[in-house]
Tab-separated table of C-alpha atoms in Angstrom:
chain	number	residue	atom	x	y	z
A	8	MET	CA	-336.171	-125.934	2.416
A	9	PRO	CA	-339.070	-126.401	4.307
A	10	GLN	CA	-337.391	-126.930	8.236
A	11	ILE	CA	-338.591	-129.771	10.241
A	12	ARG	CA	-340.522	-129.507	13.280
A	13	PHE	CA	-339.392	-131.262	16.749
A	14	PRO	CA	-343.471	-131.688	16.958
A	15	PHE	CA	-343.058	-133.844	13.601
A	16	VAL	CA	-340.565	-135.792	14.829
A	17	LEU	CA	-342.000	-136.745	18.121
A	18	ALA	CA	-344.998	-138.102	16.323
A	19	ILE	CA	-342.961	-140.485	14.508
A	20	PHE	CA	-341.300	-141.208	16.770
A	21	LEU	CA	-344.250	-142.592	18.890
A	22	LEU	CA	-345.881	-144.266	16.000
A	23	VAL	CA	-343.139	-146.191	14.710
A	24	VAL	CA	-341.146	-146.973	18.738
A	25	VAL	CA	-343.614	-146.505	21.183
A	26	VAL	CA	-346.801	-147.245	19.870
A	27	PRO	CA	-345.686	-151.177	18.851
A	28	ALA	CA	-343.639	-151.318	22.392
A	29	LEU	CA	-347.116	-150.386	24.052
A	30	VAL	CA	-348.755	-153.125	21.804
A	31	ASP	CA	-346.516	-155.921	23.141
A	32	PHE	CA	-346.596	-154.704	26.403
A	33	TYR	CA	-350.322	-154.642	26.300
A	34	THR	CA	-350.285	-157.988	24.022
A	35	ASP	CA	-348.324	-160.117	26.528
A	36	TRP	CA	-349.803	-158.312	30.018
A	37	LEU	CA	-353.089	-160.144	28.707
A	38	TRP	CA	-351.473	-163.110	27.680
A	39	PHE	CA	-350.044	-163.391	31.906
A	40	GLY	CA	-352.999	-162.645	32.536
A	41	GLN	CA	-355.341	-165.357	31.071
A	42	VAL	CA	-352.858	-168.413	32.255
A	43	GLY	CA	-352.423	-166.515	36.304
A	44	TYR	CA	-349.047	-165.380	35.775
A	45	GLN	CA	-349.158	-161.241	36.169
A	46	ALA	CA	-346.867	-161.327	38.899
A	47	VAL	CA	-344.537	-162.978	36.813
A	48	PHE	CA	-344.681	-160.114	34.238
A	49	TRP	CA	-344.504	-157.733	36.000
A	50	ARG	CA	-341.412	-159.051	37.933
A	51	SER	CA	-339.961	-159.567	34.345
A	52	ILE	CA	-340.857	-155.790	33.997
A	53	SER	CA	-339.291	-154.907	37.051
A	54	ALA	CA	-336.094	-157.229	36.252
A	55	ARG	CA	-335.748	-154.445	33.455
A	56	VAL	CA	-336.543	-152.006	34.784
A	57	VAL	CA	-333.726	-152.508	37.796
A	58	VAL	CA	-330.564	-153.792	35.736
A	59	GLY	CA	-331.494	-151.038	32.943
A	60	ALA	CA	-331.544	-148.371	35.565
A	61	LEU	CA	-328.296	-150.135	37.294
A	62	ALA	CA	-326.406	-150.079	34.272
A	63	PHE	CA	-327.464	-146.053	33.241
A	64	ALA	CA	-326.250	-145.085	36.664
A	65	GLY	CA	-322.687	-146.678	35.831
A	66	VAL	CA	-322.661	-146.462	32.131
A	67	PHE	CA	-323.097	-142.996	32.433
A	68	GLY	CA	-320.532	-142.310	35.829
A	69	LEU	CA	-317.869	-143.253	33.846
A	70	LEU	CA	-318.350	-142.257	31.441
A	71	TRP	CA	-319.534	-138.932	32.171
A	72	GLY	CA	-316.657	-138.939	34.182
A	73	SER	CA	-313.684	-139.975	32.189
A	74	ILE	CA	-314.963	-137.182	29.540
A	75	ARG	CA	-315.443	-134.223	32.704
A	76	LEU	CA	-312.189	-134.659	33.322
A	77	ALA	CA	-310.502	-134.471	29.773
A	78	ARG	CA	-313.288	-131.148	29.288
A	79	GLY	CA	-311.667	-129.594	31.972
A	80	ALA	CA	-308.533	-130.346	30.638
A	81	VAL	CA	-308.553	-128.605	27.328
A	82	SER	CA	-310.497	-124.619	27.771
A	83	SER	CA	-311.032	-124.222	24.440
A	84	PHE	CA	-309.621	-125.611	20.631
A	85	GLN	CA	-309.507	-124.192	17.440
A	86	PHE	CA	-310.096	-125.796	13.677
A	87	PRO	CA	-309.009	-124.248	10.226
A	88	VAL	CA	-312.434	-122.505	8.182
A	89	VAL	CA	-312.345	-121.982	4.589
A	90	ASP	CA	-314.264	-118.896	3.699
A	91	PRO	CA	-315.072	-115.876	0.261
A	92	ASP	CA	-311.277	-114.417	2.103
A	93	GLY	CA	-309.597	-117.825	2.367
A	94	VAL	CA	-308.726	-120.034	5.740
A	95	ARG	CA	-309.370	-118.779	9.119
A	96	SER	CA	-308.870	-120.631	12.478
A	97	VAL	CA	-312.495	-120.608	14.722
A	98	THR	CA	-311.751	-120.898	18.699
A	99	VAL	CA	-314.527	-123.057	19.564
A	100	GLU	CA	-314.813	-122.286	23.864
A	101	MET	CA	-315.410	-125.979	26.224
A	102	GLU	CA	-318.096	-124.972	27.766
A	103	ARG	CA	-320.935	-123.919	24.763
A	104	LEU	CA	-320.658	-127.902	24.530
A	105	ARG	CA	-320.668	-128.905	27.907
A	106	ARG	CA	-324.505	-129.593	26.961
A	107	PRO	CA	-324.429	-131.548	23.989
A	108	ILE	CA	-321.127	-133.921	25.116
A	109	ASP	CA	-323.803	-134.661	28.173
A	110	ILE	CA	-326.964	-135.675	26.371
A	111	GLY	CA	-324.485	-136.982	24.465
A	112	ILE	CA	-323.309	-139.486	26.997
A	113	ALA	CA	-326.765	-139.682	28.216
A	114	VAL	CA	-328.520	-140.735	24.061
A	115	VAL	CA	-325.163	-143.504	24.410
A	116	SER	CA	-325.829	-144.352	27.834
A	117	PHE	CA	-329.185	-145.381	27.573
A	118	LEU	CA	-328.264	-147.321	24.702
A	119	ILE	CA	-326.416	-149.451	26.610
A	120	ALA	CA	-329.020	-149.527	29.267
A	121	LEU	CA	-331.349	-151.271	26.795
A	122	PHE	CA	-328.903	-153.640	26.085
A	123	ALA	CA	-328.501	-154.530	29.665
A	124	SER	CA	-331.690	-154.579	30.625
A	125	ALA	CA	-332.537	-157.694	27.807
A	126	ASN	CA	-330.099	-159.293	30.421
A	127	TRP	CA	-332.619	-159.657	33.048
A	128	GLU	CA	-332.997	-162.806	33.085
A	129	THR	CA	-329.079	-163.891	33.476
A	130	CYS	CA	-329.131	-161.327	36.368
A	131	LEU	CA	-332.270	-163.083	38.361
A	132	LEU	CA	-330.467	-166.185	37.682
A	133	TRP	CA	-327.308	-165.182	39.841
A	134	LEU	CA	-329.444	-163.890	42.032
A	135	TYR	CA	-330.981	-166.862	43.197
A	136	ALA	CA	-327.971	-169.182	42.660
A	137	VAL	CA	-328.287	-172.535	43.815
A	138	PRO	CA	-325.599	-175.186	43.847
A	139	PHE	CA	-326.413	-177.440	42.401
A	140	GLY	CA	-324.136	-180.057	44.101
A	141	VAL	CA	-321.665	-181.769	41.666
A	142	ALA	CA	-318.583	-180.243	40.655
A	143	ASP	CA	-316.413	-180.999	36.885
A	144	PRO	CA	-313.623	-182.841	36.971
A	145	ILE	CA	-311.287	-180.543	34.927
A	146	LEU	CA	-312.116	-177.416	37.462
A	147	ALA	CA	-313.493	-179.199	40.033
A	148	ARG	CA	-315.796	-176.102	40.325
A	149	ASP	CA	-319.820	-176.758	40.578
A	150	ALA	CA	-322.098	-176.907	38.036
A	151	GLY	CA	-323.773	-174.286	39.349
A	152	PHE	CA	-321.379	-171.573	38.592
A	153	TYR	CA	-321.593	-172.621	34.548
A	154	ILE	CA	-325.365	-172.417	35.186
A	155	PHE	CA	-325.925	-169.045	37.038
A	156	GLU	CA	-322.627	-167.143	38.058
A	157	LEU	CA	-321.014	-167.642	34.285
A	158	PRO	CA	-323.082	-166.048	31.931
A	159	PHE	CA	-323.802	-163.184	34.329
A	160	LEU	CA	-320.108	-162.602	34.926
A	161	GLN	CA	-319.437	-162.452	31.581
A	162	PHE	CA	-321.995	-160.599	31.025
A	163	LEU	CA	-321.049	-157.321	33.312
A	164	GLN	CA	-317.304	-158.210	32.097
A	165	GLY	CA	-318.818	-156.895	28.424
A	166	LEU	CA	-320.745	-154.196	29.574
A	167	LEU	CA	-317.025	-152.873	32.082
A	168	GLN	CA	-315.420	-153.321	28.519
A	169	LEU	CA	-317.967	-151.449	26.447
A	170	THR	CA	-317.354	-148.989	28.706
A	171	LEU	CA	-314.595	-148.811	29.747
A	172	LEU	CA	-313.881	-148.558	25.277
A	173	LEU	CA	-316.150	-145.805	24.796
A	174	ALA	CA	-314.374	-143.679	27.114
A	175	THR	CA	-310.659	-144.546	25.801
A	176	ALA	CA	-311.567	-143.238	22.591
A	177	SER	CA	-313.552	-140.494	23.885
A	178	VAL	CA	-310.215	-139.410	25.674
A	179	VAL	CA	-308.225	-139.522	23.051
A	180	ALA	CA	-310.707	-137.536	20.829
A	181	LEU	CA	-310.618	-134.692	23.555
A	182	HIS	CA	-307.395	-134.569	24.401
A	183	LEU	CA	-306.741	-134.678	20.379
A	184	ILE	CA	-308.416	-131.629	19.768
A	185	GLY	CA	-307.259	-130.174	22.795
A	186	GLY	CA	-303.823	-130.489	21.968
A	187	ASN	CA	-302.721	-132.441	24.783
A	188	LEU	CA	-301.800	-135.143	22.425
A	189	GLY	CA	-300.006	-135.837	19.593
A	190	ARG	CA	-297.554	-135.510	17.171
A	191	GLY	CA	-293.999	-133.660	18.645
A	192	PRO	CA	-290.600	-132.828	16.889
A	193	GLY	CA	-289.448	-135.889	14.161
A	194	ARG	CA	-293.942	-136.704	14.368
A	195	GLN	CA	-292.851	-138.702	17.460
A	196	LEU	CA	-296.246	-139.018	19.683
A	197	ILE	CA	-295.852	-136.800	22.216
A	198	ALA	CA	-299.013	-136.632	25.275
A	199	GLY	CA	-299.259	-134.015	28.434
A	200	PRO	CA	-299.435	-134.627	31.850
A	201	ASP	CA	-302.771	-134.652	32.214
A	202	ALA	CA	-303.275	-137.079	29.213
A	203	ARG	CA	-300.777	-139.719	30.912
A	204	LEU	CA	-302.695	-139.708	33.629
A	205	HIS	CA	-305.876	-139.813	32.135
A	206	LEU	CA	-304.983	-142.608	29.182
A	207	GLY	CA	-302.532	-144.259	31.940
A	208	ILE	CA	-305.705	-144.837	34.298
A	209	LEU	CA	-307.860	-145.964	31.480
A	210	GLY	CA	-305.872	-148.406	29.986
A	211	ALA	CA	-305.310	-150.089	33.058
A	212	LEU	CA	-308.430	-150.404	33.698
A	213	LEU	CA	-309.116	-151.819	30.853
A	214	LEU	CA	-306.249	-154.580	30.329
A	215	LEU	CA	-307.598	-155.700	33.716
A	216	THR	CA	-310.917	-155.912	32.343
A	217	LEU	CA	-309.581	-157.921	29.434
A	218	ALA	CA	-307.227	-160.717	32.077
A	219	VAL	CA	-311.055	-160.973	33.777
A	220	GLY	CA	-312.465	-161.471	30.729
A	221	ALA	CA	-309.542	-164.412	29.987
A	222	TRP	CA	-310.387	-165.656	33.369
A	223	LEU	CA	-313.692	-166.393	32.616
A	224	ARG	CA	-313.160	-167.769	28.552
A	225	ILE	CA	-311.643	-170.609	30.905
A	226	PRO	CA	-314.387	-172.134	32.453
A	227	GLU	CA	-316.437	-171.092	28.862
A	228	LEU	CA	-313.995	-174.031	27.248
A	229	LEU	CA	-315.680	-176.311	29.826
A	230	THR	CA	-319.508	-175.276	27.776
A	231	THR	CA	-318.250	-174.870	24.278
A	232	SER	CA	-317.933	-177.035	21.453
A	233	SER	CA	-314.480	-177.231	20.075
A	234	GLY	CA	-313.494	-181.005	19.213
A	235	ILE	CA	-315.075	-184.267	18.530
A	236	LEU	CA	-317.856	-183.363	21.562
A	237	HIS	CA	-319.554	-180.235	23.561
A	238	GLY	CA	-316.998	-179.456	26.088
A	239	ALA	CA	-313.445	-178.790	27.183
A	240	SER	CA	-311.412	-181.292	24.215
A	241	TYR	CA	-307.191	-182.115	24.856
A	242	VAL	CA	-306.597	-179.455	23.222
A	243	ASP	CA	-308.761	-176.383	25.658
A	244	VAL	CA	-307.030	-178.668	28.756
A	245	ASN	CA	-303.489	-178.727	27.847
A	246	ALA	CA	-303.060	-175.376	25.720
A	247	ARG	CA	-305.515	-172.825	25.269
A	248	MET	CA	-306.602	-172.847	29.168
A	249	PRO	CA	-302.597	-172.725	30.075
A	250	ALA	CA	-302.814	-169.168	26.991
A	251	LEU	CA	-305.171	-168.398	28.536
A	252	ARG	CA	-303.218	-168.214	32.132
A	253	LEU	CA	-300.642	-166.910	30.731
A	254	LEU	CA	-302.910	-164.308	28.781
A	255	ILE	CA	-304.024	-162.960	32.452
A	256	LEU	CA	-300.393	-162.298	33.656
A	257	ALA	CA	-299.840	-160.575	30.082
A	258	ALA	CA	-302.842	-157.838	31.109
A	259	GLY	CA	-302.152	-157.968	34.641
A	260	VAL	CA	-298.248	-157.047	33.935
A	261	GLY	CA	-300.298	-154.748	30.799
A	262	ALA	CA	-301.729	-153.092	33.346
A	263	LEU	CA	-299.021	-151.911	35.656
A	264	LEU	CA	-296.939	-150.495	32.369
A	265	ALA	CA	-300.186	-148.211	31.609
A	266	LEU	CA	-299.781	-147.177	35.181
A	267	TYR	CA	-295.534	-146.367	35.215
A	268	GLN	CA	-297.154	-144.921	32.097
A	269	THR	CA	-298.196	-142.150	33.279
A	270	ARG	CA	-295.327	-140.957	35.336
A	271	THR	CA	-292.838	-141.026	32.361
A	272	GLU	CA	-293.194	-139.743	28.842
A	273	ARG	CA	-291.844	-141.269	27.607
A	274	LEU	CA	-294.480	-143.832	25.572
A	275	ARG	CA	-292.892	-147.426	25.334
A	276	PRO	CA	-294.485	-148.465	27.805
A	277	ALA	CA	-298.166	-148.382	26.586
A	278	VAL	CA	-296.029	-149.601	23.422
A	279	ILE	CA	-295.325	-152.655	25.396
A	280	ALA	CA	-298.508	-153.445	26.998
A	281	VAL	CA	-300.392	-153.105	23.928
A	282	LEU	CA	-297.702	-155.673	21.737
A	283	LEU	CA	-297.587	-157.764	25.064
A	284	TYR	CA	-301.636	-158.591	25.380
A	285	PHE	CA	-301.669	-159.097	21.430
A	286	GLY	CA	-298.631	-161.076	21.591
A	287	VAL	CA	-299.487	-163.827	24.073
A	288	SER	CA	-302.720	-163.415	22.682
A	289	VAL	CA	-301.552	-164.519	19.010
A	290	GLY	CA	-299.031	-166.684	20.241
A	291	GLY	CA	-302.006	-168.716	21.889
A	292	ASN	CA	-304.053	-168.859	18.953
A	293	VAL	CA	-301.289	-170.606	16.882
A	294	TYR	CA	-300.047	-172.749	19.845
A	295	SER	CA	-303.135	-174.086	20.371
A	296	ALA	CA	-303.398	-175.261	16.220
A	297	ILE	CA	-300.293	-176.780	16.538
A	298	VAL	CA	-300.777	-178.737	18.770
A	299	GLN	CA	-304.293	-179.815	17.240
A	300	ARG	CA	-302.221	-180.952	14.526
A	301	PHE	CA	-299.804	-182.288	15.395
A	302	VAL	CA	-300.404	-183.956	18.722
A	303	VAL	CA	-304.139	-184.354	18.363
A	304	SER	CA	-305.139	-185.281	14.973
A	305	PRO	CA	-302.371	-188.069	14.749
A	306	ASN	CA	-304.389	-189.931	17.128
A	307	GLN	CA	-307.546	-188.403	18.597
A	308	GLN	CA	-309.436	-191.579	19.283
A	309	VAL	CA	-306.463	-192.140	22.380
A	310	ARG	CA	-306.077	-188.198	23.123
A	311	GLU	CA	-309.451	-187.986	23.394
A	312	THR	CA	-310.730	-190.614	25.370
A	313	PRO	CA	-311.060	-189.212	28.681
A	314	TYR	CA	-312.516	-186.002	27.823
A	315	ILE	CA	-315.630	-188.698	26.402
A	316	ILE	CA	-315.906	-190.355	29.371
A	317	HIS	CA	-316.425	-186.724	31.439
A	318	ASN	CA	-318.722	-185.877	28.247
A	319	ILE	CA	-320.737	-189.074	29.099
A	320	GLU	CA	-320.715	-189.433	32.319
A	321	ALA	CA	-322.205	-185.830	32.479
A	322	THR	CA	-324.455	-186.535	30.571
A	323	ARG	CA	-326.155	-189.871	32.664
A	324	ALA	CA	-325.312	-187.713	35.758
A	325	ALA	CA	-327.274	-185.302	34.196
A	326	PHE	CA	-330.654	-187.448	33.231
A	327	ALA	CA	-330.415	-189.555	35.932
A	328	LEU	CA	-329.638	-192.804	34.435
A	329	ASP	CA	-326.448	-193.436	36.486
A	330	GLU	CA	-328.976	-194.119	39.472
A	331	VAL	CA	-330.832	-196.788	37.077
A	332	ILE	CA	-331.530	-200.122	39.235
A	333	GLU	CA	-330.749	-203.217	36.182
A	334	SER	CA	-332.466	-206.569	36.625
A	335	PRO	CA	-332.689	-209.334	35.112
A	336	LEU	CA	-335.966	-210.289	33.167
A	337	SER	CA	-335.781	-214.018	31.849
A	338	GLY	CA	-338.951	-214.015	29.527
A	339	GLU	CA	-340.007	-217.575	31.412
A	340	ALA	CA	-342.628	-215.896	33.001
A	341	ARG	CA	-346.358	-217.287	32.829
A	342	LEU	CA	-349.072	-214.719	32.128
A	343	THR	CA	-351.952	-215.858	34.263
A	344	PRO	CA	-355.942	-214.476	34.695
A	345	GLU	CA	-354.810	-212.189	37.920
A	346	ASP	CA	-352.209	-211.015	35.399
A	347	LEU	CA	-354.697	-209.957	33.352
A	348	ALA	CA	-356.973	-208.552	35.370
A	349	ASN	CA	-354.420	-206.392	37.071
A	350	ASN	CA	-353.846	-204.603	34.235
A	351	ALA	CA	-357.051	-204.443	32.239
A	352	THR	CA	-357.261	-200.759	31.843
A	353	THR	CA	-353.670	-201.261	29.929
A	354	LEU	CA	-355.490	-204.218	27.634
A	355	ASP	CA	-358.351	-202.561	27.378
A	356	ASN	CA	-356.930	-199.247	25.317
A	357	VAL	CA	-354.334	-201.223	23.718
A	358	PRO	CA	-354.261	-199.472	20.288
A	359	LEU	CA	-355.053	-200.115	16.996
A	360	TRP	CA	-354.359	-196.907	15.206
A	361	ASN	CA	-350.927	-195.751	14.207
A	362	ASP	CA	-350.806	-191.817	14.443
A	363	ARG	CA	-349.545	-191.234	10.636
A	364	PRO	CA	-352.743	-193.252	8.557
A	365	LEU	CA	-354.430	-191.715	11.977
A	366	LEU	CA	-353.636	-188.046	10.441
A	367	ASP	CA	-354.623	-188.940	6.382
A	368	THR	CA	-357.442	-190.277	7.986
A	369	PHE	CA	-358.903	-186.957	9.684
A	370	GLY	CA	-357.806	-185.273	7.353
A	371	GLN	CA	-359.688	-186.618	4.446
A	372	ILE	CA	-362.954	-186.438	7.089
A	373	GLN	CA	-362.447	-183.956	8.946
A	374	GLU	CA	-360.431	-180.876	7.708
A	375	ILE	CA	-364.096	-179.484	6.594
A	376	ARG	CA	-362.487	-176.397	5.138
A	377	THR	CA	-360.022	-175.853	2.563
A	378	TYR	CA	-358.090	-173.286	4.244
A	379	TYR	CA	-357.738	-176.090	7.923
A	380	ASP	CA	-354.754	-178.313	8.967
A	381	PHE	CA	-354.452	-180.961	11.025
A	382	VAL	CA	-350.398	-181.090	11.427
A	383	SER	CA	-350.307	-183.912	13.756
A	384	VAL	CA	-352.061	-186.486	16.102
A	385	ASP	CA	-350.890	-187.016	19.360
A	386	ASN	CA	-351.907	-189.305	22.524
A	387	ASP	CA	-353.619	-188.060	25.828
A	388	ARG	CA	-356.114	-190.129	28.528
A	389	TYR	CA	-358.871	-188.885	29.509
A	390	ILE	CA	-361.718	-190.046	32.295
A	391	ILE	CA	-364.550	-191.127	29.465
A	392	ASP	CA	-368.143	-191.947	31.266
A	393	GLY	CA	-365.724	-193.073	34.910
A	394	GLU	CA	-363.362	-195.364	32.872
A	395	TYR	CA	-359.497	-193.851	32.358
A	396	ARG	CA	-359.336	-193.502	28.558
A	397	GLN	CA	-357.153	-193.150	26.384
A	398	ILE	CA	-357.180	-190.982	23.573
A	399	MET	CA	-355.881	-189.657	19.929
A	400	LEU	CA	-357.050	-185.920	19.245
A	401	SER	CA	-355.801	-183.361	16.673
A	402	ALA	CA	-356.190	-179.734	16.351
A	403	ARG	CA	-358.015	-178.349	13.073
A	404	GLU	CA	-355.077	-175.458	12.774
A	405	LEU	CA	-355.231	-172.633	9.813
A	406	ASN	CA	-353.256	-172.346	6.912
A	407	SER	CA	-353.476	-168.874	5.892
A	408	ASP	CA	-351.698	-170.110	2.139
A	409	SER	CA	-354.305	-172.064	1.608
A	410	LEU	CA	-357.623	-169.140	2.034
A	411	PRO	CA	-359.144	-168.655	-0.708
A	412	GLU	CA	-358.822	-164.453	-1.153
A	413	ARG	CA	-354.861	-163.825	1.256
A	414	THR	CA	-355.646	-160.224	1.321
A	415	TRP	CA	-355.099	-157.867	4.491
A	416	ILE	CA	-358.504	-157.816	6.003
A	417	ASN	CA	-359.220	-161.639	5.887
A	418	GLU	CA	-354.980	-162.887	7.177
A	419	ARG	CA	-355.552	-159.793	10.172
A	420	LEU	CA	-359.071	-159.636	11.006
A	421	THR	CA	-361.244	-162.488	9.927
A	422	PHE	CA	-359.221	-165.771	9.918
A	423	THR	CA	-356.788	-165.255	12.762
A	424	HIS	CA	-357.147	-168.735	14.874
A	425	GLY	CA	-357.514	-172.477	13.961
A	426	TYR	CA	-361.168	-174.482	15.294
A	427	GLY	CA	-361.968	-176.715	17.560
A	428	LEU	CA	-360.726	-180.867	17.799
A	429	THR	CA	-361.566	-184.527	16.430
A	430	LEU	CA	-361.447	-186.817	19.071
A	431	GLY	CA	-361.792	-190.799	19.223
A	432	PRO	CA	-360.582	-193.931	21.372
A	433	VAL	CA	-357.445	-195.555	20.535
A	434	ASN	CA	-359.027	-198.964	20.397
A	435	GLN	CA	-362.590	-198.776	18.657
A	436	VAL	CA	-363.264	-198.587	14.782
A	437	THR	CA	-366.357	-198.420	12.915
A	438	PRO	CA	-368.171	-200.828	10.935
A	439	GLU	CA	-366.756	-198.794	7.879
A	440	GLY	CA	-363.173	-198.561	9.073
A	441	LEU	CA	-363.351	-195.415	9.924
A	442	PRO	CA	-362.241	-194.404	13.395
A	443	VAL	CA	-365.032	-193.699	16.419
A	444	LEU	CA	-365.061	-189.708	16.836
A	445	PHE	CA	-365.841	-188.605	20.078
A	446	ILE	CA	-365.440	-184.659	19.400
A	447	LYS	CA	-366.284	-184.397	15.355
A	448	ASP	CA	-367.281	-181.398	12.983
A	449	LEU	CA	-367.928	-178.148	12.752
A	450	PRO	CA	-368.690	-176.435	15.281
A	451	PRO	CA	-367.507	-179.196	17.509
A	452	GLU	CA	-369.921	-181.890	18.757
A	453	SER	CA	-368.852	-184.292	21.240
A	454	ALA	CA	-370.767	-187.414	22.192
A	455	VAL	CA	-369.293	-187.824	25.074
A	456	GLU	CA	-368.694	-185.451	28.487
A	457	LEU	CA	-365.221	-183.749	27.605
A	458	SER	CA	-366.048	-180.272	24.871
A	459	VAL	CA	-364.080	-177.829	23.432
A	460	SER	CA	-364.066	-174.614	25.156
A	461	PRO	CA	-363.263	-172.328	24.226
A	462	PRO	CA	-362.825	-173.744	20.566
A	463	GLU	CA	-360.818	-170.978	18.928
A	464	ILE	CA	-357.103	-171.700	19.034
C-alpha cells in the first residue's frame, strides 16, 4: 500500500480549506472597501482573532492543566495484546504519550476557539453595552441586559461547561487506564485518592457551571416563546422560574457534595449530587407541565391576561407607539386655493400607476432579454429638472434559470449580474396608455439628468 506523504496531505488541506477561506476573505475586503467601511471589516477581523485567542488560551489551559495532573498520577499502564504466541501484556510509559496528548489538546482547543470566534459580535455588543433606561416588569432588569449581556453570559457559560465536560471525560479516561478508578471486590466502584480529589473538584466546578446556566435561563424565559405570546407566560413565572431557582440550589448542594467526596472513599456523595440535580431538573419540567395542563389550559385567557398586557406595553414602547399624540379630525375643514398652493408638490405627484400592473408592463416592453426579469417595482423621489418628482422604478435582474444554455461558463463567467433599470414618473402616461420612461433600454438611456452608473447589478 503506497504511503501517503505529508506534502500531499498539506496540499489537499490548503486547496480544500485555506484557499476558499482566503477567497471569502478577499471578497469581503473588496466589498467593505468599495462602500468605504474597511475600518469595520478590520474591526470584525481583529475581534474574531482576539476572541479566538482568548478562548484558545482558556480552553487549552484548563484541558492541559487537568490532563497533566491526571497524567502525573499515572506513570504507565498495561493492556493485553493477542499475538501468535498467545495473550501478553504490553506496558506503555505515559511519558511517551506526552507529545501526542499535548497535540490533541491543542487541536481540540483550536476547534473550540474557531467556534468561539464566531461569537465576536456577541462579545462586542457586551463590551459596548449601554442601558436602555427601561426595566422589564417581572425581573426589573434593564432591557439592555437582554440585548447585550445575557447572550454574552450564555456564551461564556456554554464555553466553560463544554470545556469542563471534556476535561472531566479526559481525566476519567486517564484514571481508568491508570488503575486509579475501577471496580473493586464485589464489583463496587472504587477511586484512589488522586482520582477522588481531581474528579471531585472538576465535578464541583461543573455543577457550579450548571447552576450558572440555570440562573441564566430565568431571564431567558422573558425572551422566548412558550405560551400564546412571545415572552414570559403564566407557567414561566409561576412554575419554571421557581423550578429553576430550586435547580440552582440543588446544583450548589451538589457542588458541596462533590467537594465532600474528595474526603471520603465512599461514592455516595457523588451519586447523591448527580441524582439530586437530575431529579430536580426532571421534577421541574413535570411540575411545569402539570401547571400548564390543569391550571392554565382550562382558563388560559384569564391566566395569561397580565402577561399579554406586558407584551402589548413592551411592543408599544419599543416602537414608540406610547408617545403618539392623538388629535381629533372632524373632517369638516374646507380646502382653499391657498391649501392647494401650499401642497402643489404633493398634488403634482399623485400616482396614476399601480405597482402590480406596472410590473407586468415593464416586463412586456423593457425586459428585452429573456434572461432578465423585473421582480418588483419600487417608489423613490429625485430632483429632476429642478422639480421634486416621485418616480417608480424596477431593476433588471438576472434570471439564470432562463439562460439559453446553462453551462458553467455562462453561469459563472458570462452572465453574472443584472443590467440597468427602468424608471418613470408616477403621474404621466403616453397617448398609447403606456408609462412615460425617463430611463429605458439596453444599455440604459436617460431622457433626464439621472444616470445609472455602473449599470451592472
